[in-house]
CSV table of C-alpha atoms and ligand atoms in Angstrom, one decimal:
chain,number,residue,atom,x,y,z
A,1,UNK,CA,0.0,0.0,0.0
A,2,UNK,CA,1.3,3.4,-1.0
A,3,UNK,CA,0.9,5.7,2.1
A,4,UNK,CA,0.1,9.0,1.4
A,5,UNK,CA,-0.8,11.8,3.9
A,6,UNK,CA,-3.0,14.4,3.4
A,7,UNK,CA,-4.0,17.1,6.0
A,8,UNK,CA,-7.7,15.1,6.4
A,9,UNK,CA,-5.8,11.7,6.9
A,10,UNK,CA,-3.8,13.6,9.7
A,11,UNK,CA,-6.3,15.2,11.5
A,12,UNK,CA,-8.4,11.7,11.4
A,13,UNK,CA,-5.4,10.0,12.6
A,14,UNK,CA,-5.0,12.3,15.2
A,15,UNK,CA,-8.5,12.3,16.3
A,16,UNK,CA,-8.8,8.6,16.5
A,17,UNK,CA,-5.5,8.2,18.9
A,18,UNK,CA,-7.1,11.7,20.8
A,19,UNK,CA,-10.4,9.5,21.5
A,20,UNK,CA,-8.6,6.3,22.7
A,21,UNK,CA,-6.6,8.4,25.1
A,22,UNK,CA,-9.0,9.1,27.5
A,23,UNK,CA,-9.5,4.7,28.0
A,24,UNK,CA,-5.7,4.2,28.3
A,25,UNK,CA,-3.0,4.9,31.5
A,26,UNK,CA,0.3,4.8,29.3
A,27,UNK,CA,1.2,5.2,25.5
A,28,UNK,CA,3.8,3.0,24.0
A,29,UNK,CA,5.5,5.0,21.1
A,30,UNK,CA,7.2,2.4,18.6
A,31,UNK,CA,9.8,3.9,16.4
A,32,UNK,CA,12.3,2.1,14.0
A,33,UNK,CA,15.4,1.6,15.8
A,34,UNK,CA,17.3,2.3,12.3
A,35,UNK,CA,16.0,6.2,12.1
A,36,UNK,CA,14.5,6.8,15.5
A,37,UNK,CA,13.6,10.4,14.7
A,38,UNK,CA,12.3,10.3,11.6
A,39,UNK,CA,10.0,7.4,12.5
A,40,UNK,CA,8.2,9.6,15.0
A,41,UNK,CA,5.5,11.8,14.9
A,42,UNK,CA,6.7,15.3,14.8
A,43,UNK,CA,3.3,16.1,16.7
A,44,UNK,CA,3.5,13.4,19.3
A,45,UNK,CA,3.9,15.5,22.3
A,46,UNK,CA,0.9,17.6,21.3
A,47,UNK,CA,-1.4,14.6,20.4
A,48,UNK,CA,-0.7,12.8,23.6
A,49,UNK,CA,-1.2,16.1,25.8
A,50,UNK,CA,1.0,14.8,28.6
A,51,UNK,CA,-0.5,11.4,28.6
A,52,UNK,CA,2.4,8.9,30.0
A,53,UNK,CA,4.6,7.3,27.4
A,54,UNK,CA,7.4,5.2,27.0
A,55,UNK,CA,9.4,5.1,23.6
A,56,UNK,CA,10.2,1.6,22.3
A,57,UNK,CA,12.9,1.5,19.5
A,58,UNK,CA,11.9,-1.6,17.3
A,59,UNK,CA,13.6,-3.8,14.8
A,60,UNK,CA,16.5,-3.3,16.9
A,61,UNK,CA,18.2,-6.6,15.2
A,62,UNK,CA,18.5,-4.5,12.1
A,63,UNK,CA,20.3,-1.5,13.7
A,64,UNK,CA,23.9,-1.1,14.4
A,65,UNK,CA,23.8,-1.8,18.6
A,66,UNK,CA,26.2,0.9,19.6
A,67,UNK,CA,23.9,3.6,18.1
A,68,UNK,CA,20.9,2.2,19.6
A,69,UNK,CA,22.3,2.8,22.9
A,70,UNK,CA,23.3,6.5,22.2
A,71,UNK,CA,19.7,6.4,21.5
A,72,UNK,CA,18.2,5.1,24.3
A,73,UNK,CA,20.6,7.8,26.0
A,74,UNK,CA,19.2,10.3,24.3
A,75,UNK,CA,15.5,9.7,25.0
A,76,UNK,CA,16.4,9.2,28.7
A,77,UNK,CA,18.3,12.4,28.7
A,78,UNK,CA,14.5,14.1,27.3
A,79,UNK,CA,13.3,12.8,30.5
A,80,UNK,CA,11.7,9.6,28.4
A,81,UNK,CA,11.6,5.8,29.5
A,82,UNK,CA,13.1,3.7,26.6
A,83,UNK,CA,13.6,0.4,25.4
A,84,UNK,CA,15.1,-1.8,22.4
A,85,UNK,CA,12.9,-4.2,21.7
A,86,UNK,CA,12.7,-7.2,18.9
A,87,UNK,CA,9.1,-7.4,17.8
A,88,UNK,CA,9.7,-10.3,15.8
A,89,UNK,CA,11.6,-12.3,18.4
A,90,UNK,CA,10.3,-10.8,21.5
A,91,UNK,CA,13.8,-10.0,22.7
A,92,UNK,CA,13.1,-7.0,25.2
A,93,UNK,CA,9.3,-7.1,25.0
A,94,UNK,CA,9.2,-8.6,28.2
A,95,UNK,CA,10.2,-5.2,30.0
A,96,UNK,CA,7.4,-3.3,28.6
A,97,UNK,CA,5.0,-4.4,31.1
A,98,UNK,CA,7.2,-3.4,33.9
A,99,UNK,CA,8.0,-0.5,32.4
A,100,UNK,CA,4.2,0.8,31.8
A,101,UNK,CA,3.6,-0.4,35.6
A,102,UNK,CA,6.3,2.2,36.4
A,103,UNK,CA,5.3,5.0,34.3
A,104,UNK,CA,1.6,4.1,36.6
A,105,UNK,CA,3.6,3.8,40.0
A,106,UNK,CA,2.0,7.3,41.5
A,107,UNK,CA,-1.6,6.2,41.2
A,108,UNK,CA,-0.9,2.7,41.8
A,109,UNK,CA,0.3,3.9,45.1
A,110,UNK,CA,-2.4,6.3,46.0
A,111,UNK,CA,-4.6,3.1,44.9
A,112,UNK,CA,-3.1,0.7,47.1
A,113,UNK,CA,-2.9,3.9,49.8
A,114,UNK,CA,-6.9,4.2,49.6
A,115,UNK,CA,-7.4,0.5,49.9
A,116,UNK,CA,-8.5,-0.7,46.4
A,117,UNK,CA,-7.1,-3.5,44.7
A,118,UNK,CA,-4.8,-1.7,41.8
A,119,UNK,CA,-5.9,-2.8,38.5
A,120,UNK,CA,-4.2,-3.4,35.6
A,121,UNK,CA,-2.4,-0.2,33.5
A,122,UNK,CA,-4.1,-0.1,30.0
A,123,UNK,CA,-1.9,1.0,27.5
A,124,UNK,CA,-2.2,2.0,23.5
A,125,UNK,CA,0.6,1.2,21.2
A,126,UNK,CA,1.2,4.0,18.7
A,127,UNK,CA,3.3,4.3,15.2
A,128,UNK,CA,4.2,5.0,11.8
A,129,UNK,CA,2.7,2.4,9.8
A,130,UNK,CA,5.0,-0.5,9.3
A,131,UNK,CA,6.9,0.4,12.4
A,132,UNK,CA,5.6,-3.5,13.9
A,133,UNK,CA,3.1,-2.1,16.0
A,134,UNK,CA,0.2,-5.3,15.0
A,135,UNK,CA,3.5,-7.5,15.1
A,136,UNK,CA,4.4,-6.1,19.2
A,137,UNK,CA,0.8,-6.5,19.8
A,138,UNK,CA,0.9,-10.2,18.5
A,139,UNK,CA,4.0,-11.0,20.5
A,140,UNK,CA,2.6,-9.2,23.3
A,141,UNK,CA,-0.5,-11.3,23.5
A,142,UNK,CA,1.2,-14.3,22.8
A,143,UNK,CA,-1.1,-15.5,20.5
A,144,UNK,CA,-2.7,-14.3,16.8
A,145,UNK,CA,-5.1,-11.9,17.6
A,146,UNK,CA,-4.2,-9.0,16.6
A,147,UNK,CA,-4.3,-8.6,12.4
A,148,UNK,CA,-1.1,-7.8,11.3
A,149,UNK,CA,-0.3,-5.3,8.4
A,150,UNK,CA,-1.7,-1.7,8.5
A,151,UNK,CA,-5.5,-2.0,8.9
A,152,UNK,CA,-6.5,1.4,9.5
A,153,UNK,CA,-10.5,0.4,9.5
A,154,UNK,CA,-10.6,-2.2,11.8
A,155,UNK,CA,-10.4,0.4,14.8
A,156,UNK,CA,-14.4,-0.9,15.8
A,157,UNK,CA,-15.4,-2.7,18.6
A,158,UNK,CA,-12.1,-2.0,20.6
A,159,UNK,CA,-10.9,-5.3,23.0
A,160,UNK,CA,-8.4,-5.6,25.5
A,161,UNK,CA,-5.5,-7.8,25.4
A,162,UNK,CA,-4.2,-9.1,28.9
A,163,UNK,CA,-0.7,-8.9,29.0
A,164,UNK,CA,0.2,-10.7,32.4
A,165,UNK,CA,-1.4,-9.9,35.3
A,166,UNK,CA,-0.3,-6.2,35.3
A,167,UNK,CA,-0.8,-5.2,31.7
A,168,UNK,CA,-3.9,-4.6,29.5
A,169,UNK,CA,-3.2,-3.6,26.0
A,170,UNK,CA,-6.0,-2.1,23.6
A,171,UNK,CA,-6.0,-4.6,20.7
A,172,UNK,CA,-5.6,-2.1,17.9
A,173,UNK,CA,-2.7,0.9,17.6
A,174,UNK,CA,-2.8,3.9,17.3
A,175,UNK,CA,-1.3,4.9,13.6
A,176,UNK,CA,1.1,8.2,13.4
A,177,UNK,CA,1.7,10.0,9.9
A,178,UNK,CA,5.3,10.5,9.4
A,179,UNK,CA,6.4,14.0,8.1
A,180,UNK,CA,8.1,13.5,5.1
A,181,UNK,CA,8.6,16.5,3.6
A,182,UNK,CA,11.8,17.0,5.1
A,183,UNK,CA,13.5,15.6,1.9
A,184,UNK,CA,16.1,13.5,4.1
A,185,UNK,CA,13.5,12.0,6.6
A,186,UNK,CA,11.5,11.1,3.4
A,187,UNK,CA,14.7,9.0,1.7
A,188,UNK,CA,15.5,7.5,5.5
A,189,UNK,CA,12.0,6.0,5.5
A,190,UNK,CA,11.8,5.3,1.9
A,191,UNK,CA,15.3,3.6,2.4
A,192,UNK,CA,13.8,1.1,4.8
A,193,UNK,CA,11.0,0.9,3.1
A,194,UNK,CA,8.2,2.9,5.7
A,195,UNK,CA,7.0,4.7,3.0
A,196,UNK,CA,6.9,3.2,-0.6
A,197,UNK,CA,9.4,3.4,-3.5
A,198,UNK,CA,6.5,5.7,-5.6
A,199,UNK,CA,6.9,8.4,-3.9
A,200,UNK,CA,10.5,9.1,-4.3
A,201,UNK,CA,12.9,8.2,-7.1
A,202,UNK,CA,14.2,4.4,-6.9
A,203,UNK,CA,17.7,5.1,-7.9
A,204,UNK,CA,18.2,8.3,-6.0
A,205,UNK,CA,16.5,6.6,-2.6
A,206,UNK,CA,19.5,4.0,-3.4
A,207,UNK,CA,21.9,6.7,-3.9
A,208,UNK,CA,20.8,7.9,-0.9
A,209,UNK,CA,21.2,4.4,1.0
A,210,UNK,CA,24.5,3.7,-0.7
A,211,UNK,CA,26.3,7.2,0.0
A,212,UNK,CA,25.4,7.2,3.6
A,213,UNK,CA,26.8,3.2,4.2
A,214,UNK,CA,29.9,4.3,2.2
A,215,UNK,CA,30.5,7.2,4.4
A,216,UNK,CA,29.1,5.4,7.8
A,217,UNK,CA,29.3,1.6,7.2
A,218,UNK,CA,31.8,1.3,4.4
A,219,UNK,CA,33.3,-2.1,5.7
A,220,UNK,CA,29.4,-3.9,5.2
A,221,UNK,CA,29.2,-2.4,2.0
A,222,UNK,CA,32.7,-3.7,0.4
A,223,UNK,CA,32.1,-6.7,2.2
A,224,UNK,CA,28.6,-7.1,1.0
A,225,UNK,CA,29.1,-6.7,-2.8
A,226,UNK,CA,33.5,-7.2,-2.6
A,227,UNK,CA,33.9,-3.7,-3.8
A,228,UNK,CA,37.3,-3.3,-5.0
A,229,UNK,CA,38.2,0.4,-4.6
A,230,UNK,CA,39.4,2.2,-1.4
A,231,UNK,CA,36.8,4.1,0.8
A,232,UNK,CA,35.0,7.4,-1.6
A,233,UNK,CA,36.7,10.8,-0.2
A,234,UNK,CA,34.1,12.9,-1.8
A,235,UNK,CA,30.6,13.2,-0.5
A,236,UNK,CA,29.6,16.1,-2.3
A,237,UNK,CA,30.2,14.8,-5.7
A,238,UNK,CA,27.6,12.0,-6.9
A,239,UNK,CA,30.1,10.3,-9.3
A,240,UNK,CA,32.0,7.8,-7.0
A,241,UNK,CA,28.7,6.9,-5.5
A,242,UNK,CA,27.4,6.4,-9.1
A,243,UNK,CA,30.3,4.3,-9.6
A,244,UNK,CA,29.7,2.0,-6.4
A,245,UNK,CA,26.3,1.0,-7.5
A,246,UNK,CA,27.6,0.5,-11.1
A,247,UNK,CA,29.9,-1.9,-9.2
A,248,UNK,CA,27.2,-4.0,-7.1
A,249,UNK,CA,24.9,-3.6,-10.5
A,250,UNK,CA,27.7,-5.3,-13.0
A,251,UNK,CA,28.1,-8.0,-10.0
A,252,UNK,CA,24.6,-8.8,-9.4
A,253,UNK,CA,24.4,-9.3,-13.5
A,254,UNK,CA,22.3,-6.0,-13.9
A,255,UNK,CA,23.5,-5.2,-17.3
A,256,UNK,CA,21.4,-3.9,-20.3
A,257,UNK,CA,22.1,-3.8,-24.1
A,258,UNK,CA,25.1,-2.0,-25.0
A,259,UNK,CA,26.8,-3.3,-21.6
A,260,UNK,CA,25.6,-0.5,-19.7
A,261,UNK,CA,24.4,-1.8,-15.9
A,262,UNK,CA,21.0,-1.4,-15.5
A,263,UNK,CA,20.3,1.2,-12.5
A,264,UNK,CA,17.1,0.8,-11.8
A,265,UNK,CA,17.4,-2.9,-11.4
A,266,UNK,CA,20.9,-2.0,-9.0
A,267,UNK,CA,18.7,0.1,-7.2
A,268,UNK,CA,16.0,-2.4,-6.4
A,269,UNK,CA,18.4,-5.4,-5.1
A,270,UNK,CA,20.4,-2.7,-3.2
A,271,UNK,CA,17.7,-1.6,-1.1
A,272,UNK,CA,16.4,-5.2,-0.9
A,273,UNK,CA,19.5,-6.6,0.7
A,274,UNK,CA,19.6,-3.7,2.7
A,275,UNK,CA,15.7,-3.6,4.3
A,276,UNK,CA,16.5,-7.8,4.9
A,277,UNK,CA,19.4,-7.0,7.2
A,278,UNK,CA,21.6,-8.7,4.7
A,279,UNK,CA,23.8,-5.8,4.3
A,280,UNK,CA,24.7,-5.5,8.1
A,281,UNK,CA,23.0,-3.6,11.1
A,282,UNK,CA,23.1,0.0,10.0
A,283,UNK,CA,21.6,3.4,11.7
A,284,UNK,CA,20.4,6.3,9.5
A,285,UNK,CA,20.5,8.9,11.9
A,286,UNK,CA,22.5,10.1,15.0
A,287,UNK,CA,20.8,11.8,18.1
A,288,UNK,CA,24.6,14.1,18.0
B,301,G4P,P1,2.5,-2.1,11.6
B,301,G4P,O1,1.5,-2.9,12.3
B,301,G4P,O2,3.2,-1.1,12.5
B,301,G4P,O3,2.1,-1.5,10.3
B,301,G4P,O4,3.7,-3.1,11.3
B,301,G4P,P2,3.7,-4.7,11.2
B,301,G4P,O5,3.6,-5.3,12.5
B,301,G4P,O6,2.8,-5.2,10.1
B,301,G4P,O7,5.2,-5.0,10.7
B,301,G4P,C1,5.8,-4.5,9.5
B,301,G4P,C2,6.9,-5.4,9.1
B,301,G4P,O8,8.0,-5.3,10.0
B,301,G4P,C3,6.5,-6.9,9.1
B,301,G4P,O9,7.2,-7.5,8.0
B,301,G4P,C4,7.1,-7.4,10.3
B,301,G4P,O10,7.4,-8.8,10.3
B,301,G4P,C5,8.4,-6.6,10.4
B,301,G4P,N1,8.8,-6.4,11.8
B,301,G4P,C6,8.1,-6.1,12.9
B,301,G4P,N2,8.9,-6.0,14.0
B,301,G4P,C7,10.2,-6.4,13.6
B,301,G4P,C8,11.4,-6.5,14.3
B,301,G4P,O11,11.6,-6.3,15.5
B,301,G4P,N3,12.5,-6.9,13.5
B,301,G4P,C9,12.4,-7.2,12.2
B,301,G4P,N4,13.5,-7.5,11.5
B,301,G4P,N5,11.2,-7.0,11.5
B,301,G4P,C10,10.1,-6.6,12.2
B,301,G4P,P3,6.4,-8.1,6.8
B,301,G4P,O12,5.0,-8.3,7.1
B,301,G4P,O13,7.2,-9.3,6.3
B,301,G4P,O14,6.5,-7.0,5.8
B,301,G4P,P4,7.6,-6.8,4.8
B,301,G4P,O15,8.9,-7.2,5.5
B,301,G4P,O16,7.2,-7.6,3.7
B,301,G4P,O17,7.6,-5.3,4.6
């Protein structure tokens, strides 16, 4: 599905997270580990008005690990709780529970101070579609309820998942628009495939991919592809990035008439290899 944002999606997006607010205790934001700011909503803080959250950086098993924990740093340092968490695995889901019970401690206190039995916190995932939010919410459960893919319609007849004793999740997320029109946030999401190839240029969302692992994460690319030149010097000039994927295009037999390597086709296995992890864990952006 294309994803396309327009000012009526947003504010129907908005309003439909705004509405579950008032059933929940504590949000859990998902981002993508790999571009951690450019997965989130710029608006979050205004939609969730002060509503407790804690930010959970997905597909960490994709990432590069030492950035991740700058990350997590970061969002600590903005006064947030964060996690790294594996959706698909589970690996680190297991602290979200205790994690949302902390964010609730005050009122589970005054609860337990009054004499009631403290109930479970509720919580809402929210996310950029394709973030893993229906995938979290499967693993979560710990069985298939929960549809997985971005089902924006099938917000009706809302159900709680228990999650443990302490934990109850609502059963469908909360989905954020990204802000793409920042030209790079739009290429770091296109790159790992948030938002679809239609909306950008193929080739120059692989340019994009390939210049910032040859400056960041040269070793996984000559490894990837056995690239045979040194390092490129020049960032500013497109020609020895033009020259890399020529390189991975000639190897992977992308070659049209006239012996000239097929771009488009480069383009296509390049950012393949790269959204299936099979280029190594990489980061698209830094928090310094
Ligand atoms: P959404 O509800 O937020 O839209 O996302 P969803 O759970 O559908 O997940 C989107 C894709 O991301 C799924 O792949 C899912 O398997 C993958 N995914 C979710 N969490 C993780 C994670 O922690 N690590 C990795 N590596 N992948 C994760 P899919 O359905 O196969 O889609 P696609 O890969 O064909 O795009």
């Amino acid at each position: 599905m294309t994803i396309q944002w327009f000012p009526g999606h947003m504010t129907k997006a908005r309003r439909q997270i705004q509405e579950k607010l008032g059933l929940i205790d504590v949000v859990i934001e998902l981002v993508d580990a790999r571009l951690p700011l450019s997965s989130r909503n710029p608006m979050i803080d205004e939609i969730l008005n002060g509503k407790p959250r804690m930010i959970v950086m997905n597909k960490s098993d994709l990432a590069d690990p030492a950035m991740t924990k700058e990350w997590l740093d970061y969002f600590k340092a903005e006064g947030h709780a964060a996690l790294e968490v594996n959706a698909t695995t589970g690996q680190g889901t297991k602290e979200i529970p205790q994690q949302a019970r902390e964010l609730f401690k005050e009122k589970i206190e005054r609860q337990i101070a009054k004499g009631i039995r403290p109930r479970p916190v509720r919580a809402l995932i929210v996310g950029i579609p394709n973030v893993g939010k229906s995938t979290l919410i499967n693993r979560l459960a710990g069985k298939n309820i929960a549809v997985t893919g971005d089902r924006p319609g099938v917000t009706k007849g809302q159900q709680w998942i228990k999650v443990g004793t302490e934990m109850e999740l609502l059963d469908t997320p909360g989905i954020l628009w990204p802000k793409f029109e920042d030209q790079n946030v739009g290429y770091r999401l296109a790159v790992t495939g948030a938002i679809k190839e239609e909306i950008l240029n193929l080739e120059d969302i692989a340019f994009f991919a390939v210049k910032y692992l040859a400056r960041y994460y040269w070793p996984h690319l000559k490894e990837r592809y056995d690239l045979k030149g040194p390092q490129p010097q020049d960032f500013e000039s497109p020609d020895e990035i033009v020259a890399i994927m020529e390189e991975i295009g000639r190897k992977r037999g992308c070659i049209v008439s006239g012996g000239r390597v097929d771009l488009a086709k480069a383009s296509g296995i390049i950012l393949r290899e790269l959204r299936a992890g099979k280029t190594g864990r990489y980061t698209l952006e830094s928090p310094f």
